[in-house]
Tab-separated table of C-alpha atoms and ligand atoms in Angstrom:
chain	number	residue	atom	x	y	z
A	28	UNK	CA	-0.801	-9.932	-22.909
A	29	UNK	CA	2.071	-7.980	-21.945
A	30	UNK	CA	1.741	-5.830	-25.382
A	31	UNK	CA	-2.267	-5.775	-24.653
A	32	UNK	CA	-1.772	-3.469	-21.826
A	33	UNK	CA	1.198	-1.042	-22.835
A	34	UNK	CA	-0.382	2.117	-22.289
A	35	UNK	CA	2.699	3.551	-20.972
A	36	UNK	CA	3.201	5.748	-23.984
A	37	UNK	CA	6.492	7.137	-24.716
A	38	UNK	CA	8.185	3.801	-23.971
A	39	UNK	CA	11.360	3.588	-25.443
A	40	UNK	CA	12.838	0.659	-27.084
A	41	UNK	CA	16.615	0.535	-26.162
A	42	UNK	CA	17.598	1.578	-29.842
A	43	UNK	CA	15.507	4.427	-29.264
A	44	UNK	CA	17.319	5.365	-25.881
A	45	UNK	CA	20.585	7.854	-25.007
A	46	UNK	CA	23.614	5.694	-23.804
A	47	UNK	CA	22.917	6.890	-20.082
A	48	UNK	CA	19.474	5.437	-20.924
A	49	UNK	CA	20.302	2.294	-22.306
A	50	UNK	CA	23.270	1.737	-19.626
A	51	UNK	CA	20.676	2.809	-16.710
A	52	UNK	CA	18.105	-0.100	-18.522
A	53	UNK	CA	20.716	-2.497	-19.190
A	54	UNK	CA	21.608	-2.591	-15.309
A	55	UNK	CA	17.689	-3.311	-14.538
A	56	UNK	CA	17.744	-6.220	-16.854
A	57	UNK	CA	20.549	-7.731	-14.965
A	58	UNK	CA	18.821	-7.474	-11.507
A	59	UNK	CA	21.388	-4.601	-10.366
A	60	UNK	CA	20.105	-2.882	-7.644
A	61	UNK	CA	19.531	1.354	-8.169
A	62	UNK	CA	21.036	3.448	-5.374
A	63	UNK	CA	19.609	6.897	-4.550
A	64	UNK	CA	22.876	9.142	-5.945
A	65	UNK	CA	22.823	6.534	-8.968
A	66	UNK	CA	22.037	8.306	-12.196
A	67	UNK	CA	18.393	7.859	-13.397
A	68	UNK	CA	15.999	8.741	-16.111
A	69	UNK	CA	13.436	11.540	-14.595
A	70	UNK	CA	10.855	9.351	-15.426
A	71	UNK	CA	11.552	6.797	-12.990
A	72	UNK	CA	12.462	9.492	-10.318
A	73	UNK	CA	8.516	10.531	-10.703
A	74	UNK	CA	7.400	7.007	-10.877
A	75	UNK	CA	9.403	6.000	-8.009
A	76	UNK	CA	8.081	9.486	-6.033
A	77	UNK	CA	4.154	8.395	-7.103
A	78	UNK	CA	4.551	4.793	-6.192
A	79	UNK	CA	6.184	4.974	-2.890
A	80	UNK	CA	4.680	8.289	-1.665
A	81	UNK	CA	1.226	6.863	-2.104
A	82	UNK	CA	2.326	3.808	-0.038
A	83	UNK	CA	3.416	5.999	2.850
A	84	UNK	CA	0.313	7.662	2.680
A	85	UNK	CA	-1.319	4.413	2.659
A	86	UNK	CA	-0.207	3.488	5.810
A	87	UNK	CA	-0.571	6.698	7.789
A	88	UNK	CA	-3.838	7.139	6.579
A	89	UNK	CA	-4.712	3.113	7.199
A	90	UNK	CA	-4.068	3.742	10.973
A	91	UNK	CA	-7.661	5.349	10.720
A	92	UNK	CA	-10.152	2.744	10.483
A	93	UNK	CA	-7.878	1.126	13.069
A	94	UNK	CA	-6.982	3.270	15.482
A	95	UNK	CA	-10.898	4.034	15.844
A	96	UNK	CA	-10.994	0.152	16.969
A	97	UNK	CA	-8.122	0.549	20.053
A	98	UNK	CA	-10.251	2.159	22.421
A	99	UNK	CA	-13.273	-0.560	22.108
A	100	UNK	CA	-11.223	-3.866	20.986
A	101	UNK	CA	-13.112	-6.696	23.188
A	102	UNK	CA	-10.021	-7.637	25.814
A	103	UNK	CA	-6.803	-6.203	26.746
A	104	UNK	CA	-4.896	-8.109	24.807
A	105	UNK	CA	-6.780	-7.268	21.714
A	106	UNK	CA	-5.961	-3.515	22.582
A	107	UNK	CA	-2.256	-4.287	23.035
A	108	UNK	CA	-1.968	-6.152	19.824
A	109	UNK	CA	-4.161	-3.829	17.729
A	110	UNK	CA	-2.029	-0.783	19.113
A	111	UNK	CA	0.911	-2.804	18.298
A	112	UNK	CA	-0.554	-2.937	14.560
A	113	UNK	CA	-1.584	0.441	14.216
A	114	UNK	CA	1.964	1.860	15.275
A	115	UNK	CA	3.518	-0.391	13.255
A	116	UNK	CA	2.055	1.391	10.223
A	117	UNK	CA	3.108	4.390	11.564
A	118	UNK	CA	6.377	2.972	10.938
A	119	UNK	CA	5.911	1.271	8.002
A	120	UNK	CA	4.539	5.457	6.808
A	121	UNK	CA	8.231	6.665	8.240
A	122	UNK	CA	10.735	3.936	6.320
A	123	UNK	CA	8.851	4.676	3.316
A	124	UNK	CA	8.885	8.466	3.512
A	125	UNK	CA	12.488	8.204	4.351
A	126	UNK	CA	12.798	6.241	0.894
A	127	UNK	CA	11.274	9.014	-1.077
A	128	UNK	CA	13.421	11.190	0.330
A	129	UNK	CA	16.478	9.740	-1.160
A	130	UNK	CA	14.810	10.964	-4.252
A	131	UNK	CA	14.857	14.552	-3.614
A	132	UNK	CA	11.700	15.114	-2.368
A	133	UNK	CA	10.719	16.451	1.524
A	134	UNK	CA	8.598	14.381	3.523
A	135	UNK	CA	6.271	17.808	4.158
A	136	UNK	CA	5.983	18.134	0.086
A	137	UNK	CA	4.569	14.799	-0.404
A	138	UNK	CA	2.278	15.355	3.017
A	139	UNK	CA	1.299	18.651	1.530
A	140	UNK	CA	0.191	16.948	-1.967
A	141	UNK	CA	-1.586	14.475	-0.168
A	142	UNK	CA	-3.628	16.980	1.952
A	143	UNK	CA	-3.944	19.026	-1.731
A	144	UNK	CA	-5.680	15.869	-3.201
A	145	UNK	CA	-2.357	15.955	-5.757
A	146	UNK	CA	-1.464	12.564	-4.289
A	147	UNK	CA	-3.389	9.548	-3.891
A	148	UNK	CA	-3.811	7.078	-0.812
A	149	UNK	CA	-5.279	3.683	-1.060
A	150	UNK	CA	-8.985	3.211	-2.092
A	151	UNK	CA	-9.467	0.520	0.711
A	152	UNK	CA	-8.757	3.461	3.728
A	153	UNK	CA	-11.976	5.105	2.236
A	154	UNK	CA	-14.388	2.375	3.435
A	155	UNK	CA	-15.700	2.257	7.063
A	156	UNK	CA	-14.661	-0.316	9.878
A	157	UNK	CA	-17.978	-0.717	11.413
A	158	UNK	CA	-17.915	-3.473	13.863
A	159	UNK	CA	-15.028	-5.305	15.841
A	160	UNK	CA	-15.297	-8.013	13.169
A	161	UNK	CA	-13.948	-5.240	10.822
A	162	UNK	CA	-10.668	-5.769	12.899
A	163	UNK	CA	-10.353	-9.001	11.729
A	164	UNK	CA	-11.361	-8.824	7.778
A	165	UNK	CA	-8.845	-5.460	8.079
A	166	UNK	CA	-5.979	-8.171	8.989
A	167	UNK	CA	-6.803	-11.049	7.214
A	168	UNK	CA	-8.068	-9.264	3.730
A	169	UNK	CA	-6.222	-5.897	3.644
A	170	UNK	CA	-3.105	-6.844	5.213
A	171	UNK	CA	-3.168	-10.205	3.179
A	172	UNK	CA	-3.778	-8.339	0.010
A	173	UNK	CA	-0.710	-5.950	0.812
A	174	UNK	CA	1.532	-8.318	1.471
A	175	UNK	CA	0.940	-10.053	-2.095
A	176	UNK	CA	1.915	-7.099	-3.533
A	177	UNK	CA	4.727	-5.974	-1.035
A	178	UNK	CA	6.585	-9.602	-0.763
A	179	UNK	CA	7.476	-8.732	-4.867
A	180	UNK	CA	8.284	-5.445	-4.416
A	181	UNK	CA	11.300	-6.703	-2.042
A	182	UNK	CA	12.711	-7.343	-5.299
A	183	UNK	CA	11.954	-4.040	-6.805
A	184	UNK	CA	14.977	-2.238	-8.498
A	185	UNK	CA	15.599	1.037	-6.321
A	186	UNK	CA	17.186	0.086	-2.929
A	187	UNK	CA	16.164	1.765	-0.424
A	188	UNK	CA	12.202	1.006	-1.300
A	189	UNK	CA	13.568	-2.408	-1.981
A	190	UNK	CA	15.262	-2.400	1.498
A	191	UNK	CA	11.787	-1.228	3.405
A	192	UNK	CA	10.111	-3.938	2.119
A	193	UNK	CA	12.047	-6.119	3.518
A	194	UNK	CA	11.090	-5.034	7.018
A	195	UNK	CA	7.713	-4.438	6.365
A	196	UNK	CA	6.252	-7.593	4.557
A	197	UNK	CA	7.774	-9.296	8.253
A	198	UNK	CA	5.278	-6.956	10.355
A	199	UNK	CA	2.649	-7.290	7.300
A	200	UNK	CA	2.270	-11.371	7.806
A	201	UNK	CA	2.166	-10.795	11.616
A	202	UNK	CA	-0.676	-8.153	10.865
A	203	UNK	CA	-2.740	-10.555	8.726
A	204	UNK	CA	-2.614	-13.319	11.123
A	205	UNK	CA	-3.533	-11.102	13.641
A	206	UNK	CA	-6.368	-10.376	11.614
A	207	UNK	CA	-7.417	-14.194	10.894
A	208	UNK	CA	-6.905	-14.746	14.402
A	209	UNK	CA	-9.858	-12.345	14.637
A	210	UNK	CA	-11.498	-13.956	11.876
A	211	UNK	CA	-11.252	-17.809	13.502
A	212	UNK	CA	-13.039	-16.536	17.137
A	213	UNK	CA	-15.307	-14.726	15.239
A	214	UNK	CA	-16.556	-17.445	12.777
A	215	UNK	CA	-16.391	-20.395	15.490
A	216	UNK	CA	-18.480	-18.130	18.579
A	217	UNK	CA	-22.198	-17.537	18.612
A	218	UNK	CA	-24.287	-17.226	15.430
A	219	UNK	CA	-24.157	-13.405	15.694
A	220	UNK	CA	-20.431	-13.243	15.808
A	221	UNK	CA	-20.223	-15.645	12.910
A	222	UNK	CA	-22.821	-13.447	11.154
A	223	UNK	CA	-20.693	-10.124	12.219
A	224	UNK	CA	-17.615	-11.962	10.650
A	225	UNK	CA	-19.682	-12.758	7.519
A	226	UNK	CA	-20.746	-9.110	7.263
A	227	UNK	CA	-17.397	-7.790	7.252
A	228	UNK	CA	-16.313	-10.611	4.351
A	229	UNK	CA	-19.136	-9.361	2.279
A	230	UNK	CA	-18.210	-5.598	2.448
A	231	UNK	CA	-14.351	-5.833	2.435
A	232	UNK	CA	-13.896	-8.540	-0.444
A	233	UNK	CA	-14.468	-6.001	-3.299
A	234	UNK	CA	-12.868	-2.993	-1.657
A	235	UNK	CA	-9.895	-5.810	-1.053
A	236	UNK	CA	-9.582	-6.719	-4.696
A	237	UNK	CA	-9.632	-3.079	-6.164
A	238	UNK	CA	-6.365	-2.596	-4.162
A	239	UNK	CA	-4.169	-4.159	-6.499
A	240	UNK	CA	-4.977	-1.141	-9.222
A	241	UNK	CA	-7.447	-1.369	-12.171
A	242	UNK	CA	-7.390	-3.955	-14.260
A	243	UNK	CA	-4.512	-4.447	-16.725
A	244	UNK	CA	-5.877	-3.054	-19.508
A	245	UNK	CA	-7.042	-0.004	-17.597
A	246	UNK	CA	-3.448	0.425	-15.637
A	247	UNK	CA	-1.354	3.657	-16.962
A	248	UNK	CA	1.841	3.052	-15.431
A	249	UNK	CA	2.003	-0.967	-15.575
A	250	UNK	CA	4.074	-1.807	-18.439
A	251	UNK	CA	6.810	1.456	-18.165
A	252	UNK	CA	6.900	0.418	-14.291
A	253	UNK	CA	7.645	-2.892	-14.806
A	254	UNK	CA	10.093	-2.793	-17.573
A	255	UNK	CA	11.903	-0.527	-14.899
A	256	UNK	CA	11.239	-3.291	-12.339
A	257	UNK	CA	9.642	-0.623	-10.302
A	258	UNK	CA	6.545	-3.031	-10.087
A	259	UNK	CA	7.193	-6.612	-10.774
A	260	UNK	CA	4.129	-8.217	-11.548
A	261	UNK	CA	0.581	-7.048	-13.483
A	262	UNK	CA	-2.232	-6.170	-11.000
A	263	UNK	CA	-4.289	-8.795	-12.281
A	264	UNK	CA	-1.498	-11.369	-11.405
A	265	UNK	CA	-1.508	-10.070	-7.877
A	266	UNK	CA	-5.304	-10.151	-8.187
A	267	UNK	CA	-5.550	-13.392	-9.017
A	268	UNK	CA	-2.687	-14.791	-6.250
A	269	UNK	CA	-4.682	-13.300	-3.923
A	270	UNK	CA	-8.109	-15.367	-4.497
A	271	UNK	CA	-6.180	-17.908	-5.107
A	272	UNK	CA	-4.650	-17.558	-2.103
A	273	UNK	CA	-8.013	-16.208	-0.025
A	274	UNK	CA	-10.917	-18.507	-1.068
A	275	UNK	CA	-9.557	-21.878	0.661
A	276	UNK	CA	-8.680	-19.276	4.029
A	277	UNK	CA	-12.357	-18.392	3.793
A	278	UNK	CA	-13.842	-21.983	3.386
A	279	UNK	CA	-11.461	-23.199	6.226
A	280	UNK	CA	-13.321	-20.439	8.420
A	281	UNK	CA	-16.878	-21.806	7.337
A	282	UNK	CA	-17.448	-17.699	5.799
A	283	UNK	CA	-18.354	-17.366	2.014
A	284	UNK	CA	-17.390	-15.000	-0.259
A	285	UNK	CA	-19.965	-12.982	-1.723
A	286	UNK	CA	-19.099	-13.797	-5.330
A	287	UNK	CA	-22.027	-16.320	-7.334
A	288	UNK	CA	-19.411	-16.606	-10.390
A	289	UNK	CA	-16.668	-17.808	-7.997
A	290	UNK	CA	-15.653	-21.103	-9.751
A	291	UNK	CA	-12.394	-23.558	-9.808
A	292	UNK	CA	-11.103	-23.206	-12.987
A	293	UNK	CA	-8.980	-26.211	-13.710
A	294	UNK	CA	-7.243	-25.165	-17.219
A	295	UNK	CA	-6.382	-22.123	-15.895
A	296	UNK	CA	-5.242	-23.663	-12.130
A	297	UNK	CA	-6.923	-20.574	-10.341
A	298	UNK	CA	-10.515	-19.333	-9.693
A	299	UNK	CA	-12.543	-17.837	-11.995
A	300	UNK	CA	-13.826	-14.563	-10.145
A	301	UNK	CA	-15.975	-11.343	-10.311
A	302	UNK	CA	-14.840	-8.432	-11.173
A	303	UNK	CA	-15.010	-5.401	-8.574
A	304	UNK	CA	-17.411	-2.409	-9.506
A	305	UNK	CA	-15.015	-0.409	-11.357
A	306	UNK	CA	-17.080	2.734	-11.587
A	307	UNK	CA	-16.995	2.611	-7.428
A	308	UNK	CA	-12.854	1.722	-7.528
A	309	UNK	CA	-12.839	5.405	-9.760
A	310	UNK	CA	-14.857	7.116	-8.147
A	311	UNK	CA	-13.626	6.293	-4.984
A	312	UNK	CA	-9.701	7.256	-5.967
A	313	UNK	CA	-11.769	10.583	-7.493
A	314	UNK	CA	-12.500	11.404	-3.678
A	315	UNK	CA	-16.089	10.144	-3.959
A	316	UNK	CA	-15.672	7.323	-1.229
A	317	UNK	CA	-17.665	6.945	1.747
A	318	UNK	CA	-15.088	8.559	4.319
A	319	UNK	CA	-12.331	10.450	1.699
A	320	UNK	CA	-14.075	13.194	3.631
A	321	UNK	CA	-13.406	12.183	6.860
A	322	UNK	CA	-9.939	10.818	6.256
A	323	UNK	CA	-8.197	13.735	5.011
A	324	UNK	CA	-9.865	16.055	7.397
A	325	UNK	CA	-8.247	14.142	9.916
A	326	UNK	CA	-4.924	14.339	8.206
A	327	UNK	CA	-5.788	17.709	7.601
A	328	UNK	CA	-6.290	18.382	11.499
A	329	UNK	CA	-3.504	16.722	12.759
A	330	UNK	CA	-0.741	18.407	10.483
A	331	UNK	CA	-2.382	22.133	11.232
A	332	UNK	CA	-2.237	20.642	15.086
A	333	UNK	CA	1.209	19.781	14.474
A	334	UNK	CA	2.546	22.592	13.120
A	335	UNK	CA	4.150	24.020	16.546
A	336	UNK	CA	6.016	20.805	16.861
A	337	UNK	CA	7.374	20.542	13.341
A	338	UNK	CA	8.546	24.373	14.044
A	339	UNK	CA	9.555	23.343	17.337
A	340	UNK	CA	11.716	20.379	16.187
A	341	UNK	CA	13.484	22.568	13.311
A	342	UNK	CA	14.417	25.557	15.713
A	343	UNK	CA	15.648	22.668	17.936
A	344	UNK	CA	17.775	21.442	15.384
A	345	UNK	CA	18.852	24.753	14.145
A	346	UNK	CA	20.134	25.524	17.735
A	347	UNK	CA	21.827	22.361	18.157
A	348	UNK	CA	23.774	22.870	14.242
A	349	UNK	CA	24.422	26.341	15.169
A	350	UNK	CA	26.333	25.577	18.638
A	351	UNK	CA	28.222	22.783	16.954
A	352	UNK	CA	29.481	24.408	13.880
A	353	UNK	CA	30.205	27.330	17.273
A	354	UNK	CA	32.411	24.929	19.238
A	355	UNK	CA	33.808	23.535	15.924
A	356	UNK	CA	35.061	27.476	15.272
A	357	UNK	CA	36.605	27.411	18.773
A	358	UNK	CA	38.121	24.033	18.785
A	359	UNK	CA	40.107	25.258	15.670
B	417	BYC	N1	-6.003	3.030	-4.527
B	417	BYC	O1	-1.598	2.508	-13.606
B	417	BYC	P1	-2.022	1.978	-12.299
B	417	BYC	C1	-1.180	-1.186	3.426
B	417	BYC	C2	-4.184	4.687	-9.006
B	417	BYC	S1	-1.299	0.094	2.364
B	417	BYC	C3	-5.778	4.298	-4.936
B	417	BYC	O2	-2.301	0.521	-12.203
B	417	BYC	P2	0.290	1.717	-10.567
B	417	BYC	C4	-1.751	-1.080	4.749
B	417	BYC	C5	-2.715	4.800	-9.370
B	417	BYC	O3	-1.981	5.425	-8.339
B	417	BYC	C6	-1.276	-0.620	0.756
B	417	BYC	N2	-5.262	4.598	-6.158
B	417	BYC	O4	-0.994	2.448	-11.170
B	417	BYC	C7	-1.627	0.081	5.484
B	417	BYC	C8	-2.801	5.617	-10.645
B	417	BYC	O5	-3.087	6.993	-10.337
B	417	BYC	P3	-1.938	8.137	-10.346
B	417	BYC	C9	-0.704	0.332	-0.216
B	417	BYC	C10	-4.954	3.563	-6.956
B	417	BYC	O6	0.938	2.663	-9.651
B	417	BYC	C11	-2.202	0.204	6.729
B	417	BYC	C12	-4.049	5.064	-11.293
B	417	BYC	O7	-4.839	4.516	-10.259
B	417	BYC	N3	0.183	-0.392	-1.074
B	417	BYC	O8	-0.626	-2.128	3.038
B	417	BYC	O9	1.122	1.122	-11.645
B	417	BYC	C13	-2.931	-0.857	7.254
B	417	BYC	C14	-3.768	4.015	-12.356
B	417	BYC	O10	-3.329	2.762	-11.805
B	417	BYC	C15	-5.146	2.229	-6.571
B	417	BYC	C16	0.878	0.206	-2.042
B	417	BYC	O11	0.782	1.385	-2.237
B	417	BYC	C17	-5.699	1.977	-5.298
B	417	BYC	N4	-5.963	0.741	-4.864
B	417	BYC	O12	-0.325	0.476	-9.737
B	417	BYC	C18	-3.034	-2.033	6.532
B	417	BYC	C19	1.785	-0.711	-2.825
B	417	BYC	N5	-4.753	1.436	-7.583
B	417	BYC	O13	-0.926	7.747	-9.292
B	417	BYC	C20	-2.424	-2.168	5.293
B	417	BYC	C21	2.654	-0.004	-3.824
B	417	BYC	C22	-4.334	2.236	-8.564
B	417	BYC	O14	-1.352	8.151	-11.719
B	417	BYC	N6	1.915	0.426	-4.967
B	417	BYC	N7	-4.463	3.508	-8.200
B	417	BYC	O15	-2.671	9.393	-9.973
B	417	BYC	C23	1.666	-0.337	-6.065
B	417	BYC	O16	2.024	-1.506	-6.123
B	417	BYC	C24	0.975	0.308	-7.230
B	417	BYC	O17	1.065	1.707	-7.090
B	417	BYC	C25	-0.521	-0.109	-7.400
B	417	BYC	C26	-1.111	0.665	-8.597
B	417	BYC	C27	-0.603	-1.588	-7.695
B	417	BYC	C28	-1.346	0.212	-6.155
């Protein structure tokens, strides 16, 4: 399997390497962990600068279909809790942009690429949240699916992304009960709120499962990443964890997910499942999706609406390092 889907071409083996190579590859294969003045091939510089910018701008963007919720959630406590969330992510954006920093890269040049299209965001941001019930398949499914992929990447080999994940898979599993919280009152109210809930299974379960990447035989970067530890498990492993993981959550909640092939597969120990529309999943990353438009014009608007206070905050700090290094000059 594992040969199947090496697409990552120019792989090296570790004959093939430089000694700097083959030390830096040797210290992944003993679980060391990679710190950010630590030499490193290019290559996993890049990969590193992909991966974790397109998480940050994961979860700035993923405050959008949320924060449209915070103003109509059904109680106050729903609003506190859902603000909660949403600035959370904000956070979540900040540690990681702080961990692509370490990598020599500006936390405006990787905004700047997103906004150019040159950077990518996740495909499940592109999809509308429609109803409150959203709220709830938002927590349980999206959040859920993230954290299958984040609790791994605690283990990843560079430190400081390693280090982020730490903190974030804690708020994650708070966000998706949240979320099935939502679900529960939803599915056990009146028959419209159980069919609201239902809705919001049927259009999020695809959109959920495309998050974890094409499949493996489709995924560029899966077998270089992982032999760098980068990523530590296939996106059809996380795939399949997470159905595994999802189907009994939905049953318990009296929902079904809208999948006719979904079948126990005893050999296997897991379920046998559709396939998402892959054609969508592309064209969707392409910037076909129903709100790619919307998203990054809101991006778009808030970093041109933003500009005086990212000026503001530099001459600030400009002043403030000038009249140090001043009094430093006097003091001596
Ligand atoms: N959406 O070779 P592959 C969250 C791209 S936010 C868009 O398999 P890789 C949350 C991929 O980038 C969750 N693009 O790639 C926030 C590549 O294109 P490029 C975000 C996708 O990197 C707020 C191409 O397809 N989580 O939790 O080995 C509220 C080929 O794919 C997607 C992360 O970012 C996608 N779904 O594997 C609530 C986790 N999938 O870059 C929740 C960290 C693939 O060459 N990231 N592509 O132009 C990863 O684990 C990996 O990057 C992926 C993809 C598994 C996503």
């Amino acid at each position: 399997m594992y040969a199947q889907m090496v697409k990552s071409e120019g792989m090296k083996s570790l004959e093939e390497m430089s000694p700097e190579e083959r030390a830096f590859q040797e210290r992944i294969d003993a679980n060391e962990k990679i710190e950010p003045k630590e030499w490193m091939p290019e290559g996993y510089r890049k990969t590193l600068i992909r991966q974790i910018g397109q998480h940050a701008h994961s979860e700035i963007v993923g405050q959008l279909p949320e924060g449209n919720w915070v103003t109509r959630a059904p109680t106050l406590e729903r609003k506190a809790i859902l603000l909660a969330k949403v600035q959370d992510e904000a956070g979540h954006g900040l540690y990681l942009y702080s961990a692509a920093e370490t990598l020599g890269v500006t936390r405006d040049e990787l905004t700047e690429k997103l906004l150019s299209g040159d950077m990518k965001y996740s495909s499940i941001f592109n999809y509308p949240t429609l109803t409150w019930a959203d709220m709830g398949a938002v927590g349980w499914l999206v959040d859920g699916a993230a954290i299958m992929n984040q609790v791994p990447l605690q283990r990843t080999s560079y430190g400081p992304y390693s280090r982020a994940m730490i903190r974030i898979c804690k708020e994650e599993s708070f966000h998706q009960r949240q979320g099935f919280a939502i679900m529960m009152k939803m599915a056990n109210g009146t028959p419209e709120q159980k069919e609201m809930a239902q809705d919001a299974l049927n259009r999020f379960w695809f959109p959920a499962l495309m998050m974890f990447g094409p499949s493996d035989a489709d995924s560029v970067h899966s077998a270089q990443s992982m032999a760098w530890k980068i990523k530590m498990n296939t996106n059809d492993e996380l795939r399949q964890k997470f159905v595994d993981e999802t189907v009994p959550q939905a049953e318990f909640l009296g929902l079904t997910v809208p999948d006719k092939t979904l079948a126990w597969n005893e050999e296997k120990g897991g379920y046998d499942f559709a396939e998402p529309d892959w054609n969508e999943f592309f064209e969707v990353i392409k910037g076909n999706g129903p709100c790619n438009e919307e998203r990054l014009s809101a991006r778009q608007k808030a970093w041109s609406e933003g500009a005086w206070f990212r000026e503001g905050l530099t001459a600030y700090a400009d002043k403030a390092a000038s009249r140090r290094a001043a009094a430093q000059m006097a003091a001596e």
